[in-house]
XYZ file of C-alpha atoms in Angstrom:
549
model
C -194.571 100.724 -140.216
C -195.205 96.631 -141.985
C -192.460 94.968 -144.416
C -194.087 93.475 -147.738
C -195.780 90.862 -145.404
C -197.982 93.569 -143.243
C -195.269 91.945 -140.475
C -194.443 94.514 -137.964
C -190.701 95.537 -137.051
C -190.060 96.975 -133.716
C -186.696 98.078 -132.782
C -185.157 98.699 -129.256
C -183.371 102.428 -129.439
C -180.349 102.257 -130.594
C -180.837 97.995 -132.448
C -181.242 98.595 -135.615
C -177.705 99.747 -136.150
C -176.042 98.274 -133.460
C -174.188 95.067 -136.146
C -173.519 95.536 -139.218
C -172.323 93.093 -142.565
C -170.258 94.446 -144.964
C -170.431 92.959 -148.895
C -167.831 95.075 -151.341
C -168.871 93.509 -155.103
C -166.034 92.797 -157.295
C -165.084 95.900 -160.250
C -161.578 96.734 -160.597
C -161.439 99.949 -159.628
C -164.541 100.880 -159.495
C -165.272 98.700 -157.085
C -162.204 99.973 -155.368
C -162.826 103.559 -155.599
C -166.854 103.571 -154.792
C -167.037 101.179 -151.201
C -163.958 102.881 -150.033
C -166.685 106.066 -149.798
C -170.198 103.545 -148.636
C -166.688 103.151 -145.176
C -166.332 106.510 -145.431
C -169.672 107.438 -145.179
C -170.572 105.059 -142.768
C -167.468 106.532 -140.863
C -168.800 110.797 -141.484
C -172.604 109.599 -139.814
C -171.188 107.118 -137.179
C -171.384 103.619 -137.623
C -168.153 102.302 -138.949
C -167.783 101.139 -135.499
C -170.722 99.100 -135.210
C -169.004 96.195 -138.578
C -168.213 93.578 -137.587
C -168.426 91.172 -140.128
C -166.786 92.595 -143.912
C -168.080 89.614 -147.170
C -165.189 91.081 -150.176
C -164.785 89.401 -153.561
C -161.920 91.238 -156.660
C -162.314 94.883 -156.472
C -163.925 95.303 -153.751
C -161.438 92.828 -151.721
C -157.778 95.585 -152.368
C -160.640 98.271 -150.385
C -161.803 95.096 -147.440
C -157.749 93.582 -147.244
C -156.742 97.403 -146.734
C -159.385 98.690 -144.566
C -159.174 95.913 -142.487
C -155.037 95.684 -141.994
C -155.332 99.712 -141.692
C -157.550 98.035 -138.362
C -154.940 96.049 -137.565
C -151.948 99.081 -137.466
C -154.332 100.533 -135.853
C -155.061 103.371 -137.708
C -157.321 106.570 -137.091
C -159.550 106.180 -140.582
C -159.066 110.174 -142.121
C -155.148 107.988 -141.854
C -156.204 104.915 -143.920
C -158.124 106.756 -146.229
C -155.989 109.366 -147.480
C -152.722 105.520 -147.700
C -155.757 104.167 -149.520
C -156.533 107.155 -151.595
C -153.612 107.943 -153.044
C -152.583 104.679 -154.001
C -155.432 104.552 -156.112
C -154.725 108.048 -157.378
C -150.689 107.664 -157.876
C -149.989 104.360 -158.525
C -149.477 102.722 -162.292
C -150.163 98.728 -161.431
C -151.011 97.804 -164.701
C -146.968 99.754 -166.184
C -145.953 98.037 -162.864
C -147.123 94.414 -163.240
C -145.993 93.996 -166.382
C -141.663 96.036 -164.838
C -141.543 93.069 -162.356
C -143.625 89.874 -165.673
C -139.884 91.576 -167.717
C -137.903 91.255 -164.161
C -135.460 88.114 -164.091
C -135.532 87.485 -159.908
C -139.019 87.750 -160.331
C -139.018 84.414 -161.844
C -136.899 82.145 -158.439
C -140.217 83.161 -156.061
C -142.896 80.802 -157.813
C -142.360 78.306 -160.030
C -144.750 79.886 -162.798
C -144.111 83.504 -164.612
C -147.622 84.702 -164.797
C -149.732 87.887 -165.105
C -151.812 87.327 -161.855
C -148.075 85.843 -160.231
C -146.326 89.247 -161.410
C -149.283 91.681 -160.517
C -149.212 89.357 -156.441
C -145.129 90.563 -156.405
C -146.335 93.758 -157.468
C -149.243 93.816 -154.393
C -146.955 92.512 -152.253
C -144.092 96.098 -152.254
C -146.508 98.842 -152.740
C -149.883 99.024 -150.663
C -149.720 95.393 -149.003
C -145.924 96.411 -147.901
C -145.683 96.803 -143.952
C -143.023 100.141 -142.617
C -139.896 97.602 -142.681
C -140.769 96.109 -145.823
C -142.302 93.264 -145.194
C -145.620 91.686 -146.649
C -148.595 91.411 -144.680
C -149.947 88.198 -143.967
C -152.814 86.685 -143.314
C -151.761 86.344 -139.399
C -151.545 89.929 -138.667
C -155.061 89.464 -139.156
C -155.542 85.934 -138.106
C -154.208 86.576 -134.480
C -155.073 90.324 -133.725
C -157.672 91.566 -131.362
C -159.804 93.739 -134.023
C -163.060 94.955 -133.365
C -163.622 93.715 -137.232
C -165.249 90.071 -136.132
C -165.841 88.648 -139.428
C -163.499 88.743 -142.440
C -164.107 87.161 -145.452
C -161.998 87.580 -149.248
C -163.425 85.474 -151.494
C -162.137 83.223 -153.994
C -163.440 80.350 -156.714
C -161.355 76.755 -156.499
C -161.948 75.298 -159.858
C -161.658 71.757 -159.189
C -165.179 71.888 -157.733
C -166.475 74.877 -158.898
C -166.906 75.580 -155.080
C -166.171 79.178 -153.110
C -163.296 79.737 -151.343
C -162.639 81.300 -148.268
C -159.568 83.657 -146.850
C -161.711 84.105 -143.404
C -161.695 85.103 -140.042
C -164.783 84.688 -138.467
C -165.671 84.685 -134.477
C -167.526 80.893 -134.715
C -164.783 78.535 -134.790
C -166.018 76.161 -136.455
C -166.635 77.891 -139.984
C -162.662 76.741 -141.404
C -160.342 78.443 -144.880
C -161.075 77.195 -148.330
C -165.005 74.816 -148.233
C -166.013 72.225 -147.044
C -164.532 69.432 -149.383
C -160.332 71.394 -149.750
C -159.791 72.845 -145.932
C -157.050 75.008 -144.546
C -155.218 74.692 -141.715
C -155.219 78.124 -139.558
C -151.400 77.501 -138.951
C -150.556 77.592 -142.797
C -153.675 80.373 -143.219
C -151.858 82.746 -141.122
C -148.038 82.322 -144.230
C -150.378 83.285 -146.275
C -149.563 86.626 -148.265
C -152.061 89.002 -147.934
C -151.421 89.122 -151.869
C -151.365 87.467 -152.948
C -155.161 85.891 -151.409
C -156.304 89.951 -152.820
C -154.410 88.238 -156.766
C -155.968 84.454 -156.388
C -159.750 86.946 -155.495
C -158.876 89.506 -159.001
C -158.198 87.032 -161.730
C -160.558 87.051 -163.567
C -161.574 85.405 -166.616
C -160.044 86.312 -169.653
C -158.150 89.497 -168.216
C -155.521 86.569 -165.706
C -154.148 83.924 -165.374
C -155.488 81.081 -163.366
C -153.218 81.008 -159.562
C -152.681 77.702 -158.310
C -152.858 76.990 -154.833
C -150.749 76.722 -152.614
C -147.722 76.360 -156.122
C -148.016 79.306 -156.649
C -148.225 81.861 -153.519
C -145.257 83.115 -152.047
C -144.389 81.757 -148.855
C -142.141 82.613 -145.248
C -140.087 79.757 -145.266
C -138.924 80.597 -149.175
C -141.207 76.749 -149.650
C -144.572 75.270 -150.129
C -145.041 74.450 -146.261
C -144.958 70.445 -145.548
C -148.259 69.720 -144.111
C -149.439 71.607 -147.635
C -147.289 69.451 -149.592
C -148.770 66.209 -148.327
C -152.267 67.876 -148.765
C -152.054 68.637 -152.385
C -149.586 65.825 -153.026
C -152.122 65.214 -157.036
C -151.062 68.977 -157.793
C -152.533 72.131 -157.441
C -156.077 73.945 -157.253
C -156.887 76.680 -159.319
C -157.555 79.916 -158.213
C -159.855 82.423 -159.147
C -161.744 86.216 -159.463
C -164.027 85.441 -156.048
C -167.338 87.037 -159.080
C -167.668 83.885 -160.628
C -169.189 82.015 -157.451
C -170.576 85.261 -156.152
C -169.799 88.583 -157.160
C -171.317 90.673 -154.164
C -169.818 88.024 -151.782
C -173.409 87.599 -150.044
C -173.753 84.565 -150.015
C -170.114 84.316 -147.028
C -172.128 87.145 -145.354
C -175.777 85.364 -144.936
C -173.482 82.085 -143.786
C -171.450 84.066 -141.402
C -174.920 85.803 -139.966
C -176.862 82.311 -139.496
C -173.204 80.617 -138.628
C -172.994 83.147 -135.262
C -177.030 83.554 -134.984
C -176.487 80.180 -133.834
C -173.399 80.781 -131.987
C -173.969 83.695 -130.060
C -177.826 84.374 -130.565
C -176.554 87.677 -132.294
C -178.276 88.743 -136.258
C -176.454 92.114 -137.656
C -179.009 93.928 -137.863
C -178.025 95.084 -141.290
C -176.501 93.750 -144.718
C -175.318 96.621 -146.130
C -174.205 95.114 -149.757
C -172.672 97.829 -151.982
C -171.861 96.819 -155.426
C -171.229 98.633 -158.754
C -172.538 95.950 -161.172
C -172.954 98.034 -164.060
C -176.567 97.151 -165.485
C -177.545 97.465 -168.997
C -180.409 96.444 -171.115
C -177.436 95.039 -173.279
C -175.098 93.092 -172.243
C -173.742 91.405 -175.336
C -174.362 93.638 -178.737
C -174.065 91.493 -182.149
C -171.405 92.930 -184.197
C -172.222 94.316 -187.740
C -170.897 92.455 -190.402
C -170.264 94.487 -193.230
C -171.448 92.554 -196.485
C -169.846 93.698 -198.569
C -166.124 92.549 -197.400
C -164.067 90.162 -199.460
C -161.401 88.229 -198.799
C -158.661 85.949 -200.225
C -160.605 82.722 -199.654
C -157.990 79.316 -198.022
C -158.144 77.664 -201.307
C -155.878 80.873 -202.713
C -153.831 81.093 -200.222
C -153.399 77.478 -199.208
C -152.033 77.978 -203.469
C -150.292 81.260 -202.979
C -148.313 79.150 -199.959
C -146.868 76.243 -202.371
C -146.026 79.209 -205.177
C -143.872 80.938 -202.243
C -142.148 77.729 -201.190
C -141.213 76.872 -204.979
C -139.366 79.726 -205.471
C -138.331 80.588 -202.206
C -136.636 76.957 -202.791
C -135.395 78.408 -206.254
C -133.887 81.466 -205.146
C -132.097 79.518 -202.118
C -131.113 77.218 -204.611
C -129.496 79.602 -207.575
C -127.598 81.223 -203.808
C -126.105 78.785 -202.681
C -124.610 78.401 -206.400
C -123.796 80.933 -206.972
C -121.574 81.204 -203.479
C -120.326 77.645 -204.815
C -119.189 79.122 -207.993
C -117.077 82.651 -206.047
C -115.767 81.238 -203.698
C -116.388 82.557 -199.525
C -115.161 86.401 -199.362
C -117.604 88.622 -196.920
C -119.340 90.463 -199.006
C -120.418 86.720 -200.667
C -121.837 86.788 -197.041
C -123.660 89.365 -197.102
C -124.695 89.145 -200.373
C -125.257 84.717 -200.974
C -124.925 83.374 -197.606
C -126.976 85.886 -195.604
C -129.865 85.906 -197.663
C -129.362 82.249 -198.741
C -130.008 82.083 -195.121
C -133.605 83.582 -194.647
C -134.516 82.317 -197.572
C -134.499 79.503 -196.142
C -135.812 80.796 -193.103
C -139.265 81.632 -194.604
C -139.425 78.063 -195.987
C -139.322 76.364 -193.191
C -141.661 78.765 -192.125
C -143.538 78.018 -194.737
C -143.493 74.687 -194.131
C -144.432 74.438 -190.728
C -147.542 76.206 -190.947
C -148.941 74.039 -193.013
C -147.724 71.083 -191.330
C -149.402 72.469 -188.184
C -152.444 73.261 -190.286
C -152.522 69.366 -191.202
C -152.272 68.119 -187.614
C -154.642 70.811 -186.145
C -157.093 69.134 -189.385
C -156.539 65.740 -188.443
C -158.470 66.831 -184.629
C -161.934 67.642 -185.929
C -164.610 64.301 -184.858
C -165.250 61.914 -187.471
C -164.171 63.721 -189.859
C -160.290 64.945 -190.035
C -158.529 66.575 -192.931
C -161.032 64.897 -195.078
C -162.215 68.331 -194.297
C -160.050 70.523 -195.973
C -162.352 71.127 -199.034
C -165.257 72.861 -196.982
C -163.531 75.172 -194.570
C -161.413 75.981 -198.397
C -163.816 78.061 -199.662
C -163.846 80.341 -196.457
C -162.287 83.306 -197.097
C -160.352 84.912 -194.856
C -162.541 87.353 -193.809
C -164.925 84.504 -192.581
C -162.688 82.815 -190.385
C -162.283 86.451 -188.666
C -166.298 86.769 -188.230
C -165.913 83.729 -186.425
C -163.377 83.855 -184.651
C -164.082 87.382 -183.636
C -168.185 86.157 -182.538
C -166.215 83.113 -180.544
C -164.463 85.139 -177.993
C -166.428 88.558 -178.503
C -169.355 86.231 -176.769
C -167.527 83.485 -174.051
C -166.354 86.873 -172.492
C -169.628 88.376 -172.991
C -171.125 84.662 -171.211
C -167.500 85.429 -168.415
C -168.394 88.765 -167.780
C -172.245 89.033 -168.153
C -174.216 86.956 -168.949
C -173.030 84.564 -165.848
C -172.621 87.071 -163.521
C -175.998 88.290 -163.723
C -177.416 85.036 -163.429
C -175.722 84.194 -160.424
C -175.932 87.678 -158.822
C -180.136 87.240 -159.633
C -179.032 84.006 -157.447
C -177.522 85.683 -154.485
C -180.200 88.617 -154.671
C -182.861 86.537 -153.900
C -182.309 85.225 -150.779
C -182.238 88.628 -148.835
C -185.056 89.915 -151.466
C -187.149 86.960 -151.607
C -187.405 86.772 -155.393
C -189.788 83.684 -154.850
C -192.791 81.523 -155.394
C -194.799 82.832 -151.612
C -194.578 81.398 -148.975
C -191.020 80.582 -149.404
C -190.945 85.372 -150.353
C -192.925 85.981 -147.411
C -190.175 83.918 -144.917
C -186.780 85.670 -146.812
C -188.634 88.826 -146.349
C -189.352 87.830 -142.863
C -185.821 87.032 -142.634
C -184.227 89.907 -143.974
C -185.912 92.345 -146.111
C -186.506 95.208 -142.914
C -182.763 94.934 -142.909
C -181.055 95.152 -146.001
C -179.508 97.881 -147.581
C -178.564 97.192 -151.447
C -175.958 99.225 -152.624
C -175.374 100.470 -155.997
C -173.407 102.482 -157.785
C -176.785 103.292 -160.466
C -178.920 104.736 -157.327
C -179.095 108.385 -158.476
C -177.791 108.075 -162.412
C -179.796 109.677 -164.843
C -182.715 108.984 -165.483
C -183.397 105.890 -163.179
C -186.474 106.502 -160.412
C -186.096 107.354 -157.199
C -188.027 106.717 -154.514
C -191.037 107.026 -154.197
C -191.663 107.029 -150.426
C -188.559 109.339 -149.684
C -190.158 111.826 -152.167
C -193.301 111.267 -149.602
C -191.347 111.625 -146.764
C -189.581 115.639 -148.084
C -187.047 114.344 -149.313
C -185.829 116.084 -152.614
C -184.283 114.373 -155.441
C -180.948 114.614 -156.792
C -179.784 117.501 -158.136
C -178.121 117.163 -162.006
C -175.025 118.164 -160.519
C -175.154 115.491 -158.509
C -176.802 112.616 -161.545
C -173.784 114.472 -163.493
C -171.425 112.629 -160.737
C -172.827 109.512 -160.329
C -172.710 109.247 -163.860
C -169.299 109.097 -165.062
C -168.825 106.593 -161.124
C -171.242 104.716 -162.915
C -170.186 104.025 -166.387
C -166.298 103.853 -165.764
C -165.093 100.853 -166.531
C -164.043 97.542 -165.775
C -160.192 98.115 -165.178
C -156.999 98.063 -162.975
C -156.746 101.956 -163.880
C -158.378 105.850 -164.184
C -159.195 106.188 -166.928
C -159.361 110.169 -166.654
C -158.829 112.215 -163.683
C -162.486 112.399 -162.798
C -162.843 109.772 -161.752
C -161.933 108.560 -158.714
C -162.915 111.710 -157.300
C -166.792 111.161 -158.621
C -166.359 106.771 -157.856
C -165.582 108.417 -153.469
C -168.489 110.723 -154.081
C -170.600 108.608 -155.742
C -170.052 105.798 -152.165
C -171.110 108.495 -149.930
C -174.553 109.952 -151.530
C -175.930 107.123 -153.161
C -175.514 105.049 -149.639
C -176.849 108.162 -147.717
C -180.203 108.480 -149.834
C -179.792 104.146 -148.738
C -179.718 105.013 -146.002
C -182.738 107.594 -145.197
C -184.292 103.929 -147.703
C -183.900 101.881 -144.979
C -184.962 104.892 -142.008
C -188.386 104.652 -144.303
C -188.807 101.456 -144.737
C -188.423 100.757 -140.467
C -190.056 103.684 -139.685
C -192.418 104.637 -141.486
C -192.881 108.045 -143.826
C -193.807 110.399 -140.641
C -190.270 111.732 -139.909
C -192.045 113.253 -136.498
C -193.282 109.142 -135.269
C -189.957 108.056 -135.677
C -187.891 106.546 -132.436
C -185.680 109.650 -130.703
C -182.428 108.094 -132.195
C -184.399 107.360 -135.477
C -184.825 111.022 -135.422
C -181.589 112.505 -134.915
C -179.749 110.130 -137.219
C -183.317 111.483 -139.936
C -182.212 114.474 -139.680
C -178.523 114.219 -140.179
C -179.243 112.296 -143.128
C -180.528 114.871 -144.773
C -178.072 117.512 -143.677
C -175.961 116.033 -145.700
C -178.630 114.590 -148.740
C -178.955 119.201 -148.928
C -175.527 119.056 -149.335
C -174.072 116.602 -151.659
C -176.681 117.634 -153.643
C -175.392 121.071 -153.366
C -171.673 120.704 -153.578
C -171.384 116.299 -154.046
C -167.865 117.054 -153.427
C -167.780 118.278 -150.483
C -166.435 115.454 -148.784
C -164.291 113.912 -150.836
C -162.535 117.152 -150.581
C -162.647 117.837 -146.319
C -160.623 114.619 -146.326
C -157.938 114.724 -148.695
C -157.173 118.874 -147.183
C -157.522 117.132 -143.759
C -154.787 114.470 -145.353
C -152.441 117.419 -146.332
C-alpha cells in the first residue's frame, strides 16, 4: 500500500498497533460521552492497553481525567465505564453548581466566589472524590505507576496567550505549565483534579476565567509559599484549553517528538477523537423587522424628566400631608411608606441619568456631545446593535476562531500546506493518523471509497439516525433528551470501528487476502462489529450496562 506521496509503509507484525496516542477534544457532555464510546471500543477490540499517551481539552478532560484516575485506583475498564456512565446520566452539574454558588460556606474556600469556582467544588464532591471523601489531587496521577505514560490536561493562560499544560510526562524535560510559566512538581502535586478540570473547561462566555493559583483550593488551606512568591505580581487567568487548541492534538504531537528523541519510540497511531460540529453557516445573520418602531432615546430622556418632576411633586405633597395630619401608624402606611418609595424611584432615575452621562464622557474625542446624534436612535435599534455585537462575539470565540485554530493544528498531521512541506508532514503522520470525527457517519456524509471497494457496506439508516442524534447535540453540561447519552457513546464506538477499518486499508491495501496475518484477524473482527453496529447500533452500550447490573 502506498500513501499519497508514493512512499511504501512496511510494518512488522504487531508494530502498527504497538503504541497509541489519544487526543480528546472539547465539546461539553457531547465530547465526554462520545470519547467514552471511543475508549470503550478500544477496550472492546483489545487496544485499550496500548494507549500510552493521552491529551485532553475541556469536555474531553472530564473523560480523560476520570480514565486516568481509574487506572490509579486499579479499576477494571467495565468498572470505570459503569461508574462514569452513571455520573454522566444522573448528575445535574448546572443545578449543583448554582446551589454551591448560593452556599455561604463556599465563600471561605477561595477568595473569589463565582460560577467556575462553584463548579470546581461540585466536581471535587462528585466524580473527582475519593472513597474517603477527600478530593483527588494531581499528585495521585503524577506519582502513580500507571501504564498510561503521558497525560496532558490542557488549559489556556491569558497572560501570554499560550497553552497551559497540567501534564505527567515520561520525558523529564517536559514541564508543567508552559515555557513562560513553570510549576514545580511538588506544588503541582497539591492541585485538585477538580480545579484542573474546571480550568480546562471554563469556556469563554459560559464561565469566568480561573485565577491561578488564587482560585484553586489547596490542601493546607492556602497557596503554597513557593507559588505565592512565584506569582507575587498577581495570578494568571486560565480558561478553556480549546481557546488554544480544541483537539489537544498539539500536546500529543509534542509528546511524540519529545519521546522519540528521548527513547527512540514513535507512536504507532494518533487517534484524534473530535466532536467539533461542522457547519457551513457558523453565524446566521439575524433577520430584522423593518417595521419595528419604538421610542427614541430622546423621547425616553424627556419622559424621565417628566417622571422626575411628577415624583418630586408627589413626594412634596405626601410630606406636606404628613406634617399637617401628624404621625400615626395609619399615616405611616398612608404617607411615610409611599413617600419612601417615591424617593427611591426619584433617586433611581437621577442615578441612571448620571451613569448615562458618565458613559457618554467615555466616547473618544466627542464625549457627551455625541448625544445630539445618538438621541435619535430608537430603543429597538439600540437593542439590535447590542444583540449583533454579543452574537457575533460568541460566534467568533466559539466557532470562527475555533475553526481557524482547528485548521492550523490539523494541518500538522494532514499536510495541509504547499509542497514540499506537504510531503514531509504526510510521511511523518499520514499513515499513523486516525481522525474519529463525530459526523463521519452522519446522514449525507460520503462513505469512504476504499472501504466500499474492500466490500464494507455503508452505514444503515438506523446507525445514521443514532449518529445524527449525537452530532446534533449542542455543547452543554447536561443532556436535553434521554436518548442522547446512549447515542453519543454508541456513535463513538461505531465511528471508531469505521475509522480503524480506514486505517487498515490505508496501510495494507484494499484486498484483505493480502493483509499480514495479524492485520487480517483484526480486519475480520472490525467487520463483524461493523455488521453488528449496522443492525443494532446500541448493542455494545446495552451489553456494558447489563454487565454493570
